[in-house]
mmCIF file of C-alpha atoms and ligand atoms in Angstrom:
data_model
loop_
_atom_site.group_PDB
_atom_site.id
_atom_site.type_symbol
_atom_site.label_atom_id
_atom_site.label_comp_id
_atom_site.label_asym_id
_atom_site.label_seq_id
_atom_site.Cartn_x
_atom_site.Cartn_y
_atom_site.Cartn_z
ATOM 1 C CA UNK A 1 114.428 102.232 80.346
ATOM 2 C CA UNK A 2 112.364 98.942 81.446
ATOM 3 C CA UNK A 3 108.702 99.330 82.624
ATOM 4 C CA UNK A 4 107.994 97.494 85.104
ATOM 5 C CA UNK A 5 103.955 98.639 86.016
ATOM 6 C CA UNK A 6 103.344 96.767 89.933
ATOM 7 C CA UNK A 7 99.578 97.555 89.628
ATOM 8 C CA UNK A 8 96.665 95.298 88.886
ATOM 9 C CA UNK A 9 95.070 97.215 85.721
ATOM 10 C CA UNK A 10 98.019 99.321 83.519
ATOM 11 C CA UNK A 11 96.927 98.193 80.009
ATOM 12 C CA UNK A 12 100.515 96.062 78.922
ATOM 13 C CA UNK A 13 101.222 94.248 81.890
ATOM 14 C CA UNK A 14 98.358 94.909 84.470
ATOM 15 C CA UNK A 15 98.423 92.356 86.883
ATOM 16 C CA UNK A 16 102.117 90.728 85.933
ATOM 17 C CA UNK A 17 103.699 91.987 88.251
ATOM 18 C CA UNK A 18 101.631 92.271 91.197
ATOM 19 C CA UNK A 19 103.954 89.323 93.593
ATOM 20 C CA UNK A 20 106.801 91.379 94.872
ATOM 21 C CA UNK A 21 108.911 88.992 94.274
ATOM 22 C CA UNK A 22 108.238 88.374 90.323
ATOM 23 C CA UNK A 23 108.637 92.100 90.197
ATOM 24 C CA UNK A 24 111.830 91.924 91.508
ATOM 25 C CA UNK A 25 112.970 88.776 88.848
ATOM 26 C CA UNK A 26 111.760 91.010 86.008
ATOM 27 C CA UNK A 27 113.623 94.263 86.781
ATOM 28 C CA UNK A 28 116.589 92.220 87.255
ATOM 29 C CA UNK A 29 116.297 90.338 83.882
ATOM 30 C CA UNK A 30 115.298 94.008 82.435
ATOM 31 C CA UNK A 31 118.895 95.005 83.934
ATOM 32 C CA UNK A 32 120.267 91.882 82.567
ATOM 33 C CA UNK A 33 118.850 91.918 78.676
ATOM 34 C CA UNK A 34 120.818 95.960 78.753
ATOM 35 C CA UNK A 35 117.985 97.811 80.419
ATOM 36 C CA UNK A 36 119.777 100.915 81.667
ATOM 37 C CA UNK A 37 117.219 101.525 84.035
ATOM 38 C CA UNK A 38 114.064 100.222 85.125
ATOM 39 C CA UNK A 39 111.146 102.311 85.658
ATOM 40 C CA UNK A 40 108.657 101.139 88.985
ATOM 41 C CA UNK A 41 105.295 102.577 88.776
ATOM 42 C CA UNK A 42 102.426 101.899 91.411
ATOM 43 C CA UNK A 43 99.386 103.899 89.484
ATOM 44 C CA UNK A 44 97.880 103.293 86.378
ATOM 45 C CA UNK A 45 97.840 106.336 83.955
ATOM 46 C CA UNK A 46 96.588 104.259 81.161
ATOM 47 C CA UNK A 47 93.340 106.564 79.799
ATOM 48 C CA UNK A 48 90.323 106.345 81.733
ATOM 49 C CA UNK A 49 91.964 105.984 84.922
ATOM 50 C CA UNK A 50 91.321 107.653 88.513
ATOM 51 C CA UNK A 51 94.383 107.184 90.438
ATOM 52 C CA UNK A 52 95.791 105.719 93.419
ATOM 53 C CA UNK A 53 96.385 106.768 96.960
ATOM 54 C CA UNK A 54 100.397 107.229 97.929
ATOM 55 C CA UNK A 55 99.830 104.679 100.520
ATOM 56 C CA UNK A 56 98.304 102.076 98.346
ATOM 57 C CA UNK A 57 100.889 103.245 95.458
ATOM 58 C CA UNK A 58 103.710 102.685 98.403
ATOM 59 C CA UNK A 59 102.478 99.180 99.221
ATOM 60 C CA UNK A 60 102.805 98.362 96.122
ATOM 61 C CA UNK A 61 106.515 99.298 95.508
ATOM 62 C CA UNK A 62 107.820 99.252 98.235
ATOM 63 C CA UNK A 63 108.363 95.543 98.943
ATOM 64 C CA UNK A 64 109.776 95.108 94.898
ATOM 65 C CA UNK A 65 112.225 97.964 95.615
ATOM 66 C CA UNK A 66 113.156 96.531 99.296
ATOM 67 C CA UNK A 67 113.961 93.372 97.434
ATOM 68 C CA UNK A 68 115.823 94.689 95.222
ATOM 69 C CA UNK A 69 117.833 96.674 97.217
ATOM 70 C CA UNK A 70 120.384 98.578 94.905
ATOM 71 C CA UNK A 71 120.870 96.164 93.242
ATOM 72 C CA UNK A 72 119.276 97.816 89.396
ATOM 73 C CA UNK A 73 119.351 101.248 88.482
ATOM 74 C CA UNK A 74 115.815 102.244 89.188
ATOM 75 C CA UNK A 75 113.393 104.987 88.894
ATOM 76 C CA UNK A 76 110.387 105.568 90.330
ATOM 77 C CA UNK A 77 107.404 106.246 88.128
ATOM 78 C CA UNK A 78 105.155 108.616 90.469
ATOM 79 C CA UNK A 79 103.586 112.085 91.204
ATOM 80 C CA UNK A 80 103.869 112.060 94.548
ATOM 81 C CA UNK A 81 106.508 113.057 96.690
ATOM 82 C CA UNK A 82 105.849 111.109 99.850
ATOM 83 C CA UNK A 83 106.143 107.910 96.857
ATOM 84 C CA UNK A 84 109.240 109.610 95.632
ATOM 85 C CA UNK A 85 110.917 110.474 98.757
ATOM 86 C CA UNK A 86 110.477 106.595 99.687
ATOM 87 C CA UNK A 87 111.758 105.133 96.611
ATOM 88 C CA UNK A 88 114.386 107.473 96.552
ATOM 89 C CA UNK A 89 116.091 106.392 100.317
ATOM 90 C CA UNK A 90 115.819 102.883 99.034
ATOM 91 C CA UNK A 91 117.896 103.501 95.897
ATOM 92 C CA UNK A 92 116.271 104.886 93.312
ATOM 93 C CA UNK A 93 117.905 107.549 91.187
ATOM 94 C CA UNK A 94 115.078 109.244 88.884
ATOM 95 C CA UNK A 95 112.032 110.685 89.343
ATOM 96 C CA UNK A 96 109.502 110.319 86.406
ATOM 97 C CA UNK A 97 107.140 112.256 86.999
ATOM 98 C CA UNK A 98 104.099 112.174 84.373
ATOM 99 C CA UNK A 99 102.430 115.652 85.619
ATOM 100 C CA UNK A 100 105.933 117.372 85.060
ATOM 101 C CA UNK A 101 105.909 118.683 88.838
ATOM 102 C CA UNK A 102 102.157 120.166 88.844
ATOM 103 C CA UNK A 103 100.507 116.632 90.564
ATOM 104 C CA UNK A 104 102.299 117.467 93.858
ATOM 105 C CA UNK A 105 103.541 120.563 95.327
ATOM 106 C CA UNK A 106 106.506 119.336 97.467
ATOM 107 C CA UNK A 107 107.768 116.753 94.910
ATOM 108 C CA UNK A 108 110.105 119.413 93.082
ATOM 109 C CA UNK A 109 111.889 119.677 96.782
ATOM 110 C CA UNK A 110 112.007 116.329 97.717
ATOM 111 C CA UNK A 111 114.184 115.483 94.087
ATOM 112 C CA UNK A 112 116.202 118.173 94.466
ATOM 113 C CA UNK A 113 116.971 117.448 98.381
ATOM 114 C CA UNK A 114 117.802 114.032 97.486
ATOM 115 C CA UNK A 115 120.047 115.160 94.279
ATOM 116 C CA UNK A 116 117.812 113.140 92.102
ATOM 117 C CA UNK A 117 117.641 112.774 88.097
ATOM 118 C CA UNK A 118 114.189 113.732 87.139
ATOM 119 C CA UNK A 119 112.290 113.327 84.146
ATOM 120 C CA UNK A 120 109.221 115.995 83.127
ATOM 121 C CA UNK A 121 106.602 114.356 80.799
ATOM 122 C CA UNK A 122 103.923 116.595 78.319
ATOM 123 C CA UNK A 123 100.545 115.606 79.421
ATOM 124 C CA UNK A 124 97.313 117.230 77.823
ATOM 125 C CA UNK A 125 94.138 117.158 80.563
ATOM 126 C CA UNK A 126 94.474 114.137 83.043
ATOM 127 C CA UNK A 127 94.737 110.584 82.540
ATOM 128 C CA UNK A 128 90.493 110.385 83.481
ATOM 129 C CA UNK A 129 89.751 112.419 80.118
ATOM 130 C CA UNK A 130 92.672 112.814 77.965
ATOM 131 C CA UNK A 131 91.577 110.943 75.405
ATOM 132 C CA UNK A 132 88.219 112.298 75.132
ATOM 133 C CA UNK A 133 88.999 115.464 72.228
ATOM 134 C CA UNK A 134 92.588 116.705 72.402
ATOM 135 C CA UNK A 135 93.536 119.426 70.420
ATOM 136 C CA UNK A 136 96.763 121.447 69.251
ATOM 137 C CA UNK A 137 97.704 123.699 66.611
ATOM 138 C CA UNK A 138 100.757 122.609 66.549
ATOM 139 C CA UNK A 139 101.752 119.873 68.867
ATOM 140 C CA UNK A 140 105.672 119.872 68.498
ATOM 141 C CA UNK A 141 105.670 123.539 69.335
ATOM 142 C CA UNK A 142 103.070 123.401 72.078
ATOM 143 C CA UNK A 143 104.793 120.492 73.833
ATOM 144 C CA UNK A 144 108.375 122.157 73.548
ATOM 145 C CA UNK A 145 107.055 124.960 75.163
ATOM 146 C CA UNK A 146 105.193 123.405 78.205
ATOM 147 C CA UNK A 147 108.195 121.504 78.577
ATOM 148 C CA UNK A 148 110.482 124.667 78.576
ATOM 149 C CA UNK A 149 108.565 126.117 81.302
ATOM 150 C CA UNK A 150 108.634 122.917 83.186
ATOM 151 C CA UNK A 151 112.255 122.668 82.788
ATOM 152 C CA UNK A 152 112.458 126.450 84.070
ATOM 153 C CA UNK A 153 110.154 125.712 87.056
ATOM 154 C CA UNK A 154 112.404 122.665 88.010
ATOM 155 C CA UNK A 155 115.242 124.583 87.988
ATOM 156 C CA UNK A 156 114.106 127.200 89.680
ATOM 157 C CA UNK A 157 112.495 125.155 93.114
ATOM 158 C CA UNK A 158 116.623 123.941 93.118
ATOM 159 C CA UNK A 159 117.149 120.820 90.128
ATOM 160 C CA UNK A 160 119.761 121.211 88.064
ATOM 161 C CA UNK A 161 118.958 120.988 84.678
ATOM 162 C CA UNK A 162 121.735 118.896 84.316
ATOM 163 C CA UNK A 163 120.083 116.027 85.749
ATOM 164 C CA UNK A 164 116.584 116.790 83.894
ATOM 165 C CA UNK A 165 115.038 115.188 80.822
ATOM 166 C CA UNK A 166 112.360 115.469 79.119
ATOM 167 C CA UNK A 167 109.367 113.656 77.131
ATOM 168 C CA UNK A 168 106.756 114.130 75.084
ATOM 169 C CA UNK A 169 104.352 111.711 76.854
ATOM 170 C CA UNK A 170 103.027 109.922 73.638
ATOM 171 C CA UNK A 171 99.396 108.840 74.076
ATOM 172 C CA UNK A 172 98.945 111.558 76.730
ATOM 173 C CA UNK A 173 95.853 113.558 75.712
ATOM 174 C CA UNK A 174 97.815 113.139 72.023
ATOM 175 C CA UNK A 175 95.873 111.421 68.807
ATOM 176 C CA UNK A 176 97.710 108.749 66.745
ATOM 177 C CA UNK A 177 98.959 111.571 64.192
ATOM 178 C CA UNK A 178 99.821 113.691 67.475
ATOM 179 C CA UNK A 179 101.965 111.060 68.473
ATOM 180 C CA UNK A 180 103.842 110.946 65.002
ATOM 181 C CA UNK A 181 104.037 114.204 64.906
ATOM 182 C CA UNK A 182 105.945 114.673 68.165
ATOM 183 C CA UNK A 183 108.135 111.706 67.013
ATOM 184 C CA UNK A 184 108.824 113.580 63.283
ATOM 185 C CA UNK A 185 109.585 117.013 64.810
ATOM 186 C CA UNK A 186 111.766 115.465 67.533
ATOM 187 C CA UNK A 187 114.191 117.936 66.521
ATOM 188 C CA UNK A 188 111.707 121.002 67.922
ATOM 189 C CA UNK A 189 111.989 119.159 71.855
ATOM 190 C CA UNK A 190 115.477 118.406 71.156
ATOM 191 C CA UNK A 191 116.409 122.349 70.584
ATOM 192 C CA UNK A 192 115.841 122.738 74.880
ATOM 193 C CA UNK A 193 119.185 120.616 74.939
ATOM 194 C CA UNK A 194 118.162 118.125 77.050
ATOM 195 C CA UNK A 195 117.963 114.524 76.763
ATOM 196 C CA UNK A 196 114.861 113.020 75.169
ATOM 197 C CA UNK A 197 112.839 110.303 76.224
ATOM 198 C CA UNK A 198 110.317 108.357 74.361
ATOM 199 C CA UNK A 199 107.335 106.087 75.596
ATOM 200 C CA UNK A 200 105.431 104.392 72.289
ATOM 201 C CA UNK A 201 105.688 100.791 73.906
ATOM 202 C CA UNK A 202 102.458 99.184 73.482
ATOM 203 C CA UNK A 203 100.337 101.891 73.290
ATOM 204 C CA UNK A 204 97.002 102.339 71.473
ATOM 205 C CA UNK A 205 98.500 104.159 68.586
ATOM 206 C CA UNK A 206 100.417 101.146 67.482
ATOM 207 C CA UNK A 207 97.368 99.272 67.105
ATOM 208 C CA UNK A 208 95.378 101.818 65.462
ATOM 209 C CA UNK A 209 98.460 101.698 63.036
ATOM 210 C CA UNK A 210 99.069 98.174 62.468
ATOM 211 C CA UNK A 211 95.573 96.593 63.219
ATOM 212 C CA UNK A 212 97.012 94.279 65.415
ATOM 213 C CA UNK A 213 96.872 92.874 68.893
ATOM 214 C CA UNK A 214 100.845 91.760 68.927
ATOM 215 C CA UNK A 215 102.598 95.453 69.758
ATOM 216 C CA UNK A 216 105.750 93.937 69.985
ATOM 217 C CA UNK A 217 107.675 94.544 66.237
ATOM 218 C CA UNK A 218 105.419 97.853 65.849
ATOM 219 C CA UNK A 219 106.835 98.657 69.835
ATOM 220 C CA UNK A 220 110.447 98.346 68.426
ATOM 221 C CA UNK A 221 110.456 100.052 65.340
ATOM 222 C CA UNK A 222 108.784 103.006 67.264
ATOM 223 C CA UNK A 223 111.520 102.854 69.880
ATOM 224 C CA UNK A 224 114.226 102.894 66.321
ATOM 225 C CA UNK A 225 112.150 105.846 64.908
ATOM 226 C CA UNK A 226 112.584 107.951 68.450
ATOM 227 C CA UNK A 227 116.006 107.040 68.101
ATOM 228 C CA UNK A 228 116.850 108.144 64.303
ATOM 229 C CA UNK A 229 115.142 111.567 65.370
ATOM 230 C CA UNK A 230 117.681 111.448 68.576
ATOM 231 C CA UNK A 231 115.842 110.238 71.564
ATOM 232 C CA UNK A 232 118.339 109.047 74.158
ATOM 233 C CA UNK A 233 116.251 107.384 76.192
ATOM 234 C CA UNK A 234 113.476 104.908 75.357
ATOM 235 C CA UNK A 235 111.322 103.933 77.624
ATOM 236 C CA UNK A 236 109.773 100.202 76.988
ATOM 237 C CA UNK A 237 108.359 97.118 78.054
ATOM 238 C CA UNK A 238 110.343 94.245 76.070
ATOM 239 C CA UNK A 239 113.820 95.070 76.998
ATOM 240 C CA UNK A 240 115.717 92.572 75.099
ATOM 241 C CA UNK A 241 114.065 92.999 71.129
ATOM 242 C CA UNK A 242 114.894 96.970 71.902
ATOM 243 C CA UNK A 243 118.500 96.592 72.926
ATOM 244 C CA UNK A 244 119.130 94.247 69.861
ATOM 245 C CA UNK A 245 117.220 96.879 67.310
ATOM 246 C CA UNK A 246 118.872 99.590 69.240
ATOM 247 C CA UNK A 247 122.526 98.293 68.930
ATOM 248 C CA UNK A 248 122.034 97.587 65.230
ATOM 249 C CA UNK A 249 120.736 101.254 64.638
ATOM 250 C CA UNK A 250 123.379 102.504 66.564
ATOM 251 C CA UNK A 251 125.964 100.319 64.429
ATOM 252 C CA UNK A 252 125.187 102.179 61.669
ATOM 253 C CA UNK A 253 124.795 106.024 63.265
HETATM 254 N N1 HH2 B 1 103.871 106.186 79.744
HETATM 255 C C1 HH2 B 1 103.194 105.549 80.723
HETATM 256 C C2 HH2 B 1 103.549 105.715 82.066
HETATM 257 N N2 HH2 B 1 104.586 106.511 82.410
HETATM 258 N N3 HH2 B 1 106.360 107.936 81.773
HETATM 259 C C3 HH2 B 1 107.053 108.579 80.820
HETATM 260 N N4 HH2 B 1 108.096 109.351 81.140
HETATM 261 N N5 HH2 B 1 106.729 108.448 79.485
HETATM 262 C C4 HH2 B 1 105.685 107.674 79.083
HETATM 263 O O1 HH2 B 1 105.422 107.612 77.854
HETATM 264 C C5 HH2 B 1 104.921 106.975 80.067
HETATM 265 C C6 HH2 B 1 105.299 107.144 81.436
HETATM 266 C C7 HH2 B 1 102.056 104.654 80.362
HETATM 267 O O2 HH2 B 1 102.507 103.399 80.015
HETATM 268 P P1 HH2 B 1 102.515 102.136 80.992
HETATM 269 O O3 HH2 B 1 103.422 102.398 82.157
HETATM 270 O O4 HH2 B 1 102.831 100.917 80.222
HETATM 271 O O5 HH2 B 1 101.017 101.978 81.468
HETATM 272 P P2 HH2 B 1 100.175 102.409 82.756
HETATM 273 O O6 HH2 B 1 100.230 103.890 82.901
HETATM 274 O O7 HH2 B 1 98.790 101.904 82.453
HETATM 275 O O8 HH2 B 1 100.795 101.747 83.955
#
């Protein structure tokens, strides 16, 4: 899964993509280096950050997914179903939805209307004060289970499970031995028999780890590690590095 963030401040590629129409050239080389799909978001949820309305969030991808016009897979990186229901009658085929289906009351209906894929991410607090002191006993187990009961909701208010999957949300109200943690205990989140997917591209943790400002090797061999453990679906921000590293651990699997 390709990131492609069309907002002036997410903390990779703020700003990059802002011109509708280099949005558009990106997601289509994401689609092009092997990116399955390719994620459009139009609100920062980088720590520290307030949110955006769903008409400034729609004028922002709107125009990249009008462009591209079916052309990529797509998903649509949002909370809000008025975003969603947009995205998803101009293509798009997932919801990822970082709240897990409590930002937004009518979102759950508007996926399962549309017969959308939706994917229900662990989030500690909100993006404004995650960071500030979060705090588990025992973060694989407490993530598996929010996650179980989001899955249940889902399925209940009418998506199959089927076409849910489900993520940890690394850097989400987590620490840096949180976020290892959920990655060495994959196999607790993989026991609710749904796919996986893992976001560790570029984040913080990476550079607490390494001590460096260039994310990219430590972004790959933390896509590899999700991958070992059996995450299916990785979600990152240099496409082509991943799918090389990816086909060479999967060479050997
Ligand atoms: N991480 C971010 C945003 N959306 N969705 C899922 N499912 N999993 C993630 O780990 C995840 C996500 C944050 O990363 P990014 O999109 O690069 O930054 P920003 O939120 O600042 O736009």
């Amino acid at each position: 899964m390709g990131v492609l963030n069309v907002t002036p401040d997410s903390f990779s590629d703020g700003g990059v993509h802002l011109d509708p129409d280099v949005a558009a050239a990106a997601a289509r080389r994401m689609a092009e280096e092997g990116a399955a799909i390719v994620d459009v978001g139009g609100e920062s949820t980088r720590p520290g950050s307030a949110g955006v309305s769903a008409a400034e969030e729609l004028r922002r991808v709107l125009p990249v997914l009008e462009r591209l016009d079916g052309e990529v897979p797509l998903s649509i990186d949002t909370s809000k179903a008025p975003v969603a229901s947009a995205a998803l009658e101009r293509g798009a085929m997932l919801v990822n939805d970082v709240t897990a289906l409590r930002g937004d009351p009518e979102l759950a209906g508007v996926v399962a209307d549309a017969g959308a894929y939706l994917c229900l991410m662990h989030m500690q607090g909100e993006p404004r004060t995650m960071q500030e002191a979060p705090r588990y006993r025992d973060v694989a187990a407490e993530v598996a289970a929010f996650l179980a009961e989001r899955l249940a909701f889902a399925v209940a208010h009418g998506v199959p499970e089927e076409r849910i999957c489900l993520d940890p949300g690394i850097g989400f109200g987590k620490t840096v031995e949180h976020n290892l943690a959920l990655i060495r205990r994959l196999d607790v989140l993989l026991r609710l028999g749904r796919p996986v997917v893992v976001g560790f591209s570029r984040k913080s943790s990476l550079r607490t780890l390494t001590g460096s400002d260039d994310l990219l090797a430590a972004s790959v061999a933390a896509a590899v590690t999700a991958f070992e453990r059996g995450a299916t679906i990785l979600r990152v921000h240099d496409v082509k590095p991943t799918v090389d590293a990816l086909t060479v651990a999967a060479a050997v699997t």
